Coordinates of C-alpha atoms in Angstrom, one line a residue:
M1 CA 38.0 22.0 43.5
D2 CA 40.7 19.4 43.5
H3 CA 43.3 21.4 45.4
S4 CA 46.1 18.9 44.6
H5 CA 45.9 19.3 40.7
P6 CA 45.2 22.9 39.7
V7 CA 48.4 23.1 37.7
K8 CA 50.0 20.9 35.0
V9 CA 53.7 20.3 34.9
T10 CA 55.0 21.2 31.5
D11 CA 58.8 20.9 32.1
H12 CA 61.4 20.1 34.7
F13 CA 65.1 21.1 34.6
R14 CA 68.1 21.1 36.9
V15 CA 69.9 24.5 37.0
S16 CA 73.5 24.8 38.2
P17 CA 76.1 27.5 38.2
P18 CA 78.2 27.5 35.0
L19 CA 80.4 24.4 35.1
G20 CA 83.8 25.2 36.4
S21 CA 82.8 28.6 37.8
V22 CA 82.7 27.6 41.5
P23 CA 85.3 25.4 43.1
T24 CA 84.4 22.6 45.6
T25 CA 83.5 24.5 48.7
S26 CA 82.7 23.4 52.3
L27 CA 80.9 26.0 54.5
P28 CA 80.7 25.3 58.3
L29 CA 77.5 26.3 60.1
T30 CA 77.7 29.2 62.5
F31 CA 75.8 29.3 65.7
F32 CA 73.3 31.6 63.9
D33 CA 72.5 28.7 61.5
Y34 CA 71.9 26.0 64.1
P35 CA 68.5 27.2 65.4
W36 CA 67.1 26.8 61.9
L37 CA 68.2 23.2 61.4
L38 CA 64.9 22.1 62.9
C39 CA 62.8 24.6 60.9
R40 CA 60.5 23.7 58.1
P41 CA 61.4 25.2 54.7
M42 CA 60.7 28.8 53.9
E43 CA 58.3 29.5 51.0
R44 CA 58.0 32.7 49.0
L45 CA 55.8 33.5 46.0
F46 CA 56.1 36.4 43.6
F47 CA 53.2 37.1 41.2
Y48 CA 53.8 39.3 38.2
E49 CA 51.4 40.5 35.6
L50 CA 52.5 39.5 32.1
P51 CA 49.6 39.4 29.6
Y52 CA 51.2 37.2 27.0
P53 CA 50.3 33.8 25.5
A54 CA 51.6 30.7 27.1
L55 CA 53.9 30.0 24.2
Y56 CA 55.7 33.3 24.7
L57 CA 56.0 32.8 28.4
T58 CA 57.3 29.3 28.2
H59 CA 59.6 29.8 25.2
T60 CA 61.0 33.2 25.8
I61 CA 60.6 34.2 29.5
V62 CA 61.3 30.8 31.1
P63 CA 64.6 30.2 29.2
S64 CA 65.9 33.6 30.1
L65 CA 64.9 33.0 33.7
K66 CA 66.9 29.7 33.7
N67 CA 70.0 31.2 32.1
S68 CA 70.0 34.3 34.4
L69 CA 69.5 31.9 37.4
S70 CA 72.5 29.9 36.4
L71 CA 74.7 33.0 36.3
T72 CA 73.2 34.2 39.7
L73 CA 74.0 30.9 41.4
Q74 CA 77.7 31.4 40.4
H75 CA 77.7 34.0 43.2
F76 CA 75.0 32.5 45.4
F77 CA 76.4 29.0 45.2
P78 CA 75.4 27.9 48.7
L79 CA 71.8 27.7 47.4
A80 CA 72.9 25.0 45.0
S81 CA 74.8 23.2 47.7
N82 CA 73.6 20.4 49.9
L83 CA 73.3 20.3 53.7
M84 CA 75.5 17.4 54.9
C85 CA 74.3 15.8 58.1
P86 CA 76.7 13.1 59.2
P87 CA 76.1 10.9 62.3
S88 CA 77.1 12.2 65.7
P89 CA 79.6 13.4 66.8
H90 CA 80.3 15.0 63.5
K91 CA 78.8 18.5 62.8
P92 CA 76.5 19.3 59.9
Y93 CA 77.9 21.5 57.1
M94 CA 77.1 22.7 53.6
L95 CA 79.0 21.3 50.6
F96 CA 79.1 22.6 47.0
K97 CA 80.6 20.4 44.3
D98 CA 80.9 21.4 40.6
G99 CA 77.7 20.3 38.9
D100 CA 75.5 20.6 42.0
S101 CA 72.1 21.9 40.9
I102 CA 68.6 22.9 42.0
P103 CA 65.3 21.7 40.6
F104 CA 63.5 24.2 38.4
T105 CA 59.9 23.2 37.5
V106 CA 57.6 24.9 35.0
V107 CA 53.8 24.5 35.4
E108 CA 50.8 25.9 33.7
S109 CA 47.8 27.1 35.8
T110 CA 44.2 27.1 34.9
L111 CA 43.3 29.2 37.9
D112 CA 42.1 32.8 37.6
F113 CA 45.2 35.1 38.1
D114 CA 43.3 38.0 39.6
Q115 CA 41.4 35.7 41.9
V116 CA 44.7 34.1 43.1
I117 CA 46.4 37.4 43.9
G118 CA 43.3 39.0 45.5
D119 CA 43.2 40.2 49.1
Q120 CA 39.8 38.6 49.8
A121 CA 39.4 35.7 52.2
R122 CA 40.1 32.5 50.3
D123 CA 41.0 28.9 50.6
V124 CA 44.7 28.9 51.3
R125 CA 45.1 25.5 49.7
E126 CA 44.9 27.2 46.3
L127 CA 48.4 28.6 46.9
L128 CA 50.1 25.2 47.6
C129 CA 50.3 24.3 43.9
F130 CA 52.6 27.3 43.3
V131 CA 55.1 26.1 45.9
P132 CA 57.8 23.9 44.4
K133 CA 57.9 20.2 45.4
W134 CA 60.7 19.5 47.8
P135 CA 63.3 17.0 46.5
P136 CA 64.0 14.0 48.6
T137 CA 66.9 13.6 51.0
R138 CA 69.7 11.1 50.1
V139 CA 71.6 8.9 52.4
T140 CA 75.3 8.1 51.7
S141 CA 77.1 4.8 52.5
D142 CA 78.4 6.3 55.7
D143 CA 74.9 7.3 56.9
T144 CA 75.3 11.0 56.0
R145 CA 72.0 12.6 55.2
V146 CA 72.3 14.9 52.1
V147 CA 69.6 17.6 52.2
P148 CA 68.8 19.9 49.3
L149 CA 68.6 23.6 50.1
L150 CA 66.5 25.3 47.3
A151 CA 63.8 24.4 44.8
L152 CA 62.2 26.8 42.3
Q153 CA 59.0 26.7 40.2
V154 CA 57.6 29.1 37.6
A155 CA 53.9 28.9 37.1
V156 CA 52.5 30.3 33.8
F157 CA 49.0 31.9 33.7
P158 CA 48.3 32.2 29.9
N159 CA 47.5 35.8 28.9
S160 CA 47.8 36.9 32.5
G161 CA 51.1 36.5 34.3
I162 CA 53.5 34.3 36.0
C163 CA 54.4 33.2 39.6
I164 CA 58.0 32.6 40.7
G165 CA 57.9 30.2 43.7
A166 CA 60.8 29.4 45.9
K167 CA 61.2 26.9 48.7
F168 CA 64.4 27.0 50.7
C169 CA 66.0 25.6 53.8
H170 CA 66.4 28.4 56.4
V171 CA 69.7 27.0 57.4
V172 CA 71.3 28.4 54.2
A173 CA 69.8 31.9 54.3
D174 CA 67.7 34.3 56.3
G175 CA 65.2 36.8 54.8
T176 CA 67.9 39.4 54.1
A177 CA 70.1 36.9 52.3
F178 CA 67.3 35.3 50.3
N179 CA 66.0 38.7 49.2
H180 CA 69.5 39.7 48.2
F181 CA 69.5 36.6 46.0
M182 CA 66.1 37.3 44.4
K183 CA 67.0 40.9 43.6
S184 CA 70.3 39.9 42.1
W185 CA 68.6 37.3 39.9
A186 CA 66.1 39.9 38.8
S187 CA 68.9 42.4 38.1
I188 CA 70.8 39.9 35.9
F189 CA 67.6 38.9 34.1
R190 CA 66.8 42.6 33.4
S191 CA 70.3 43.2 32.1
R192 CA 69.9 40.4 29.5
E193 CA 72.1 38.1 31.4
D194 CA 75.0 40.5 31.9
I195 CA 76.5 39.3 35.1
A196 CA 78.6 42.5 35.3
C197 CA 75.5 44.3 36.2
L198 CA 76.1 43.2 39.8
E199 CA 78.4 45.8 41.3
K200 CA 81.3 44.4 43.3
S201 CA 79.9 46.0 46.5
M202 CA 76.6 44.1 46.0
L203 CA 78.1 40.6 45.6
P204 CA 77.3 38.3 48.5
S205 CA 80.0 37.7 51.2
H206 CA 80.5 34.1 52.2
D207 CA 83.3 35.0 54.8
R208 CA 82.2 33.6 58.1
S209 CA 85.3 34.5 60.1
G210 CA 83.7 37.7 61.3
I211 CA 81.2 35.8 63.4
K212 CA 82.7 35.4 66.9
D213 CA 81.3 33.0 69.5
P214 CA 82.4 34.2 73.0
L215 CA 79.5 32.4 74.6
E216 CA 80.3 29.1 72.9
L217 CA 76.8 28.9 71.5
E218 CA 77.9 26.5 68.7
S219 CA 78.8 23.9 71.3
I220 CA 75.4 24.4 73.1
F221 CA 73.4 24.2 69.9
T222 CA 75.4 21.3 68.5
K223 CA 74.5 19.2 71.6
Q224 CA 70.8 20.1 71.2
W225 CA 71.0 19.2 67.5
W226 CA 72.4 15.8 68.3
N227 CA 69.7 15.2 70.9
W228 CA 66.9 16.0 68.4
A229 CA 68.4 14.9 65.1
S230 CA 67.2 11.3 65.4
S231 CA 63.6 12.4 65.2
W232 CA 64.0 15.1 62.6
D233 CA 62.2 14.8 59.3
Y234 CA 65.0 15.1 56.9
D235 CA 62.6 15.2 53.9
L236 CA 61.1 18.5 55.2
G237 CA 57.8 17.6 53.7
S238 CA 55.2 20.0 52.5
T239 CA 52.2 21.1 54.6
R240 CA 49.5 18.5 54.4
D241 CA 46.3 19.5 52.7
D242 CA 44.2 18.3 55.6
Q243 CA 46.0 20.7 58.0
L244 CA 44.5 23.6 56.1
G245 CA 41.0 22.3 55.5
D246 CA 39.2 24.9 57.7
K247 CA 41.7 27.7 57.1
V248 CA 41.2 30.8 55.0
G249 CA 43.9 33.4 54.1
V250 CA 43.4 37.1 53.8
T251 CA 45.5 40.2 53.2
F252 CA 45.0 43.4 55.1
T253 CA 46.7 46.8 54.5
I254 CA 47.4 49.5 57.0
S255 CA 48.1 52.8 55.3
Q256 CA 51.0 55.1 56.2
T257 CA 48.6 57.6 57.6
L258 CA 47.2 55.0 60.1
I259 CA 50.7 53.7 60.9
E260 CA 51.7 57.3 61.9
R261 CA 48.6 57.7 64.0
L262 CA 49.4 54.4 65.7
K263 CA 52.9 55.5 66.4
D264 CA 51.6 58.8 67.9
L265 CA 49.0 56.9 70.0
V266 CA 51.6 54.5 71.4
S267 CA 54.2 57.2 72.0
N268 CA 51.8 59.5 73.8
R269 CA 50.1 56.9 75.9
C270 CA 53.4 55.4 77.1
M271 CA 54.5 58.9 78.2
E272 CA 51.3 59.4 80.0
N273 CA 51.0 56.0 81.6
Y274 CA 54.7 55.0 82.1
Q275 CA 56.6 58.2 81.8
E276 CA 59.0 56.6 79.2
Q277 CA 59.7 56.7 75.5
V278 CA 59.4 53.5 73.6
N279 CA 60.6 52.3 70.2
V280 CA 57.6 53.0 67.9
S281 CA 58.8 51.8 64.5
T282 CA 56.5 50.7 61.8
F283 CA 57.4 47.1 62.5
V284 CA 56.6 47.5 66.2
V285 CA 53.2 49.1 65.9
A286 CA 52.0 46.9 63.0
C287 CA 53.0 43.8 64.9
A288 CA 51.4 45.0 68.1
F289 CA 48.1 45.9 66.3
T290 CA 47.9 42.5 64.5
W291 CA 48.9 40.4 67.6
V292 CA 46.3 42.0 69.9
N293 CA 43.6 41.7 67.3
L294 CA 44.5 38.0 66.7
I295 CA 44.3 37.2 70.4
K296 CA 41.0 39.0 70.8
S297 CA 39.5 37.2 67.9
Q298 CA 40.6 33.8 69.3
E299 CA 38.8 34.3 72.6
K300 CA 35.9 36.7 72.1
E301 CA 34.0 34.9 74.9
A302 CA 35.8 34.1 78.1
S303 CA 34.1 34.9 81.4
D304 CA 37.2 34.6 83.5
L305 CA 39.3 36.5 81.0
F306 CA 40.5 39.3 83.3
D307 CA 41.5 36.9 86.1
S308 CA 43.8 35.1 83.8
D309 CA 47.5 35.4 84.3
E310 CA 48.3 33.1 81.4
V311 CA 51.3 34.4 79.4
Y312 CA 51.2 34.7 75.7
H313 CA 54.3 35.1 73.5
F314 CA 55.1 37.1 70.4
V315 CA 58.2 35.9 68.6
F316 CA 60.2 37.8 66.0
V317 CA 63.7 37.9 64.7
A318 CA 66.1 40.8 64.4
D319 CA 68.9 41.2 61.8
C320 CA 72.2 41.4 63.6
R321 CA 74.6 42.2 60.8
H322 CA 74.9 45.8 62.0
R323 CA 74.4 45.0 65.7
L324 CA 77.4 42.7 66.3
E325 CA 80.5 44.0 68.0
T326 CA 82.4 43.3 64.8
K327 CA 79.8 44.3 62.1
L328 CA 79.1 42.0 59.2
P329 CA 78.6 43.5 55.7
E330 CA 75.0 43.9 54.7
T331 CA 75.8 41.4 51.9
Y332 CA 76.7 38.6 54.3
F333 CA 75.0 35.5 52.9
G334 CA 73.7 33.2 55.6
N335 CA 71.8 33.6 58.9
C336 CA 72.5 36.5 61.2
L337 CA 69.3 36.7 63.3
A338 CA 68.6 37.1 67.0
I339 CA 65.4 35.3 68.1
C340 CA 63.3 37.6 70.4
F341 CA 60.6 36.4 72.7
V342 CA 58.0 38.9 74.0
P343 CA 55.8 37.7 77.0
V344 CA 52.6 39.5 77.9
K345 CA 49.8 38.3 80.1
K346 CA 46.5 37.5 78.3
R347 CA 44.4 39.9 80.4
E348 CA 46.7 42.7 79.4
L349 CA 46.4 42.0 75.7
H350 CA 42.6 41.9 76.0
G351 CA 42.4 45.0 78.1
E352 CA 41.6 48.5 76.9
H353 CA 45.3 49.3 76.4
G354 CA 46.2 46.0 74.9
I355 CA 47.9 47.5 71.8
I356 CA 49.8 50.0 73.9
I357 CA 51.1 47.3 76.2
A358 CA 52.0 45.0 73.3
A359 CA 53.8 47.8 71.4
K360 CA 55.7 48.8 74.6
A361 CA 56.8 45.1 75.1
I362 CA 57.9 44.6 71.5
G363 CA 59.6 47.9 71.4
G364 CA 61.3 47.2 74.7
K365 CA 62.7 43.9 73.3
V366 CA 64.0 45.8 70.2
K367 CA 65.7 48.3 72.6
E368 CA 67.3 45.5 74.6
L369 CA 69.2 44.5 71.5
E370 CA 71.3 47.6 71.9
R371 CA 72.7 46.1 75.1
G372 CA 73.9 43.0 73.2
V373 CA 72.2 40.8 70.6
L374 CA 73.5 37.6 72.2
L375 CA 72.1 38.2 75.7
G376 CA 70.1 35.0 76.5
A377 CA 71.1 33.5 73.2
E378 CA 72.0 30.2 74.8
K379 CA 68.2 29.7 75.3
W380 CA 67.1 30.5 71.8
I381 CA 66.4 26.8 70.9
S382 CA 65.2 25.5 74.3
S383 CA 62.9 28.5 74.8
W384 CA 61.4 28.1 71.3
K385 CA 60.7 24.4 72.0
E386 CA 59.1 25.2 75.4
I387 CA 57.0 28.1 74.2
S388 CA 55.8 26.4 71.0
E389 CA 54.7 23.3 73.0
Q390 CA 52.5 25.6 75.1
G391 CA 50.7 26.8 71.9
R392 CA 50.2 30.4 73.2
L393 CA 52.4 32.1 70.7
V394 CA 52.2 34.2 67.5
T395 CA 55.2 34.7 65.2
V396 CA 55.8 37.1 62.3
A397 CA 57.6 36.3 59.1
G398 CA 59.0 39.0 56.9
S399 CA 59.5 42.7 57.4
P400 CA 58.8 45.9 55.5
K401 CA 62.6 46.5 55.5
L402 CA 63.1 43.5 53.1
R403 CA 61.4 45.5 50.4
A404 CA 59.9 42.4 48.7
Y405 CA 57.9 44.4 46.3
E406 CA 61.1 45.9 44.8
T407 CA 62.0 42.5 43.3
D408 CA 61.7 43.7 39.7
F409 CA 62.6 41.4 36.8
G410 CA 61.8 44.2 34.3
W411 CA 58.0 43.6 34.4
G412 CA 57.4 46.2 37.2
R413 CA 56.7 45.5 40.9
P414 CA 55.1 42.2 41.8
R415 CA 51.3 42.3 41.8
K416 CA 51.4 40.2 45.0
T417 CA 53.9 38.4 47.2
E418 CA 52.9 35.6 49.5
I419 CA 54.7 33.5 52.3
P420 CA 52.7 30.3 52.2
H421 CA 54.7 28.5 55.0
V422 CA 53.0 30.7 57.6
H423 CA 49.6 29.2 56.8
A424 CA 50.0 26.1 59.0
S425 CA 52.0 27.8 61.8
G426 CA 49.8 30.4 63.4
S427 CA 52.1 33.1 62.1
F428 CA 51.3 36.2 60.0
H429 CA 53.6 37.8 57.4
L430 CA 54.5 41.5 57.1
C431 CA 55.9 43.4 54.2
E432 CA 55.7 46.9 52.7
S433 CA 52.5 47.8 50.9
R434 CA 52.6 47.0 47.2
D435 CA 51.6 50.6 46.2
G436 CA 54.9 51.9 47.6
R437 CA 53.2 54.6 49.7
G438 CA 54.7 53.7 53.1
G439 CA 51.9 51.4 54.5
V440 CA 52.2 47.8 55.4
E441 CA 50.6 44.6 54.1
I442 CA 49.7 41.9 56.5
G443 CA 48.9 38.3 55.4
L444 CA 47.4 35.8 57.8
T445 CA 45.6 32.5 57.9
I446 CA 43.0 31.6 60.5
S447 CA 39.9 29.4 60.8
K448 CA 36.8 30.4 58.8
G449 CA 34.9 30.9 62.1
Q450 CA 37.6 33.3 63.5
M451 CA 38.0 35.3 60.2
D452 CA 34.8 37.3 60.5
V453 CA 35.5 38.1 64.2
F454 CA 39.1 39.2 63.3
H455 CA 38.0 41.2 60.4
G456 CA 35.5 43.1 62.5
I457 CA 38.0 43.8 65.3
F458 CA 40.8 44.8 62.9
E459 CA 38.6 47.2 60.9
Q460 CA 37.1 48.7 64.0
G461 CA 40.6 49.2 65.3
K462 CA 41.5 51.1 62.1
Q463 CA 38.4 53.2 62.4
N464 CA 39.3 54.2 65.9
L465 CA 42.5 55.7 64.5
I466 CA 40.8 57.8 61.9

């Protein structure tokens, strides 16, 4: 298959908030935004079953999506803004001007809809065609880089369904904020473009005055940004096809019953072995189970394994809106995440109690947030750089709490959601199970050789819980 041309572009638009609806607005970056300046764009795909002819999808559904998107951007205008990156010593900021817009592309796919949304192991390059192309960065006369923040694409599968694909710069929104935008867009679409359907309490808050900086983190992060900005790829290009040549993607599900058994196992063993209670949330045990199985599948043969004191890291982010001393509203639009690093020795992860140790470590890091979400925050960027260069890390994208499968445009729950940017990064993504029964869905990408090993270890681990 030619992975670069499985879709045909049928239309391309620019969509902006209604003219005159949003004044020129400049938004400063907060210290929560700075760590994401060096991050590649986030990608999210929502697949919906819509068994209608291509003509109906492109002439009825797509125009309504465009119109409702315009109305939604009136409230979520930072997504239509640009990131302005002036030369040092000036700070980057976001700027919206009347008429600013986002690219909105329509494509038609010849791929089999059911095959694309399947859970089976598959060539992950098939998903790349559903990710919007990233528009180029511009440079102004004073050498300011002007970076777009969002691109959208709708892929039509005739007589089968559609895929809504989004690619956005993390500096403008975290997962909570982006999901707020998507659900608001879906709500306005469902209401036949009645913007009044968004209750006042659900409108996004753009007030950044509530974010206090007692540790002067902005100053620390700004200096690090200036040091690295000269080598930053402002075009934030897409993942190259050849990076994924030997990779396959697969989706696993852990039922609510098995999640509860995992929680009981971790809780009981921690009391027996360590005489302490640990945080045993769904997120904690699902991440521990997946992390340990990934590490074991990477090194199934290592004679000196149990003599190894090499440290591996698991990295996750935690929403801080409700954890700050001055709480932010749940509707705050931007970034409000603590970056959490969990170190565990390799021999412990591979040992008999690897999942217990991993869950205890992850749960302990969550517990630490109660003492202060900004403890150690001055090292968020430097630690990430150091740990990522070592290569012994796994990260997770998404969370069951984001409720991605509740993004309903009036066609019912998505048949599948995907987070393609994890494919080249050694991450996995986590969300609630699509059947709404309390389980979790785990999507990951690994080499073809590792997949069979991982599948065997993962399924055996589930059997041990039955």
